Amino acid sequence: MLDSVKGFGLTFATMFRRVATEQYPYDVKPTAPRYHGRHVLNRHPDGLEKCVGCELCAWACPADAIYVEGGDNTEDRRFSPGERYGAVYQINYARCIFCGLCIEACPTRSLTMSNEYELASDSRQDLIFTKTELLAPLLPGMEAPPHPMRLGDTEDYYVGAMRNPGASAGAETPQTSDDAESNLPHSGLQDPAVTGGRQVQPTGEPGAAERTP
Ligand code: SF4
Ligand code: SF4
């Protein structure tokens, strides 16, 4: 008898506690700013790809989730500055554990991670993302490769590459006062047409506003 009264007491007390249920997917909460979500292959400000097909990300991956095949650029058919580009690029999200080691290994800051986490699928094939899905969208002023280097010689592309030029899709550094205030990077990934209305924020190297003194 005493136990059942205790049980009802617990039920009664719980009725007045704050509800913890989240109404996902109708109410999608933003993630932590540096949440490791879907990868992004970034571009230079003229639209050329930052990936040089070096495969360092694939070698760094503990889950063997990345497959890269490099290709040779020619003056007539150029996808990235320099000699090589990522001709084939795949990430298998059935294997990926979102550890971020691949983005640490990338020497050109081509590969970063967004906050997007809605990746579930009932098809293993659909969980293999190719360059088509991973490449950052073209921002205004960018031109779809192949095309010649519009910014000058090769060195111009990689000056400050670890901090990403601001026009690059997926860049971490806030570029406008609005971006700086909201701590959001200037990126096509914030375009609702691209994200389906979700906030998608690249992670990895922290932007200036994210750094603590
Ligand atoms: S986040 Fe980790 S597991 Fe996923 S592709 Fe990168 S290195 Fe591999
Ligand atoms: S994403 Fe980076 S590490 Fe991976 S192949 Fe391209 S340039 Fe190399």
GROMACS .gro file of N, CA and C in nm, residues 18 25 37 39 46 52 70 83 92 95 133 158 170 184 192 199:
model
   48
   18ARG      N    1   0.971   2.025  -1.594
   18ARG     CA    2   0.981   2.076  -1.730
   18ARG      C    3   0.988   1.959  -1.827
   25PRO      N    4   1.127   1.558  -3.588
   25PRO     CA    5   1.199   1.652  -3.676
   25PRO      C    6   1.124   1.782  -3.703
   37GLY      N    7   2.968   1.714  -3.851
   37GLY     CA    8   2.864   1.658  -3.937
   37GLY      C    9   2.918   1.628  -4.076
   39HIS      N   10   3.070   1.614  -4.438
   39HIS     CA   11   3.190   1.681  -4.489
   39HIS      C   12   3.154   1.775  -4.604
   46ASP      N   13   3.757   3.165  -5.689
   46ASP     CA   14   3.717   3.168  -5.831
   46ASP      C   15   3.640   3.041  -5.871
   52VAL      N   16   4.350   1.860  -5.392
   52VAL     CA   17   4.458   1.832  -5.487
   52VAL      C   18   4.478   1.681  -5.504
   70GLY      N   19   4.338   1.071  -5.762
   70GLY     CA   20   4.385   1.198  -5.815
   70GLY      C   21   4.388   1.195  -5.967
   83GLU      N   22   4.911   2.095  -6.001
   83GLU     CA   23   4.921   1.984  -6.095
   83GLU      C   24   4.804   1.886  -6.087
   92ASN      N   25   3.215   0.717  -4.743
   92ASN     CA   26   3.112   0.618  -4.712
   92ASN      C   27   3.061   0.644  -4.570
   95ARG      N   28   3.046   0.388  -4.288
   95ARG     CA   29   3.170   0.360  -4.214
   95ARG      C   30   3.214   0.477  -4.126
  133GLU      N   31   2.789   1.537  -5.427
  133GLU     CA   32   2.722   1.576  -5.303
  133GLU      C   33   2.814   1.655  -5.210
  158TYR      N   34   4.729   2.983  -5.219
  158TYR     CA   35   4.756   2.917  -5.092
  158TYR      C   36   4.809   3.011  -4.984
  170GLY      N   37   3.225   2.732  -4.746
  170GLY     CA   38   3.275   2.647  -4.639
  170GLY      C   39   3.382   2.714  -4.557
  184LEU      N   40   2.869   3.331  -3.767
  184LEU     CA   41   2.848   3.237  -3.876
  184LEU      C   42   2.945   3.268  -3.988
  192PRO      N   43   1.937   2.881  -4.746
  192PRO     CA   44   1.828   2.787  -4.718
  192PRO      C   45   1.798   2.696  -4.836
  199GLN      N   46   2.044   2.517  -4.019
  199GLN     CA   47   2.172   2.587  -4.003
  199GLN      C   48   2.284   2.486  -4.026
   0.00000   0.00000   0.00000
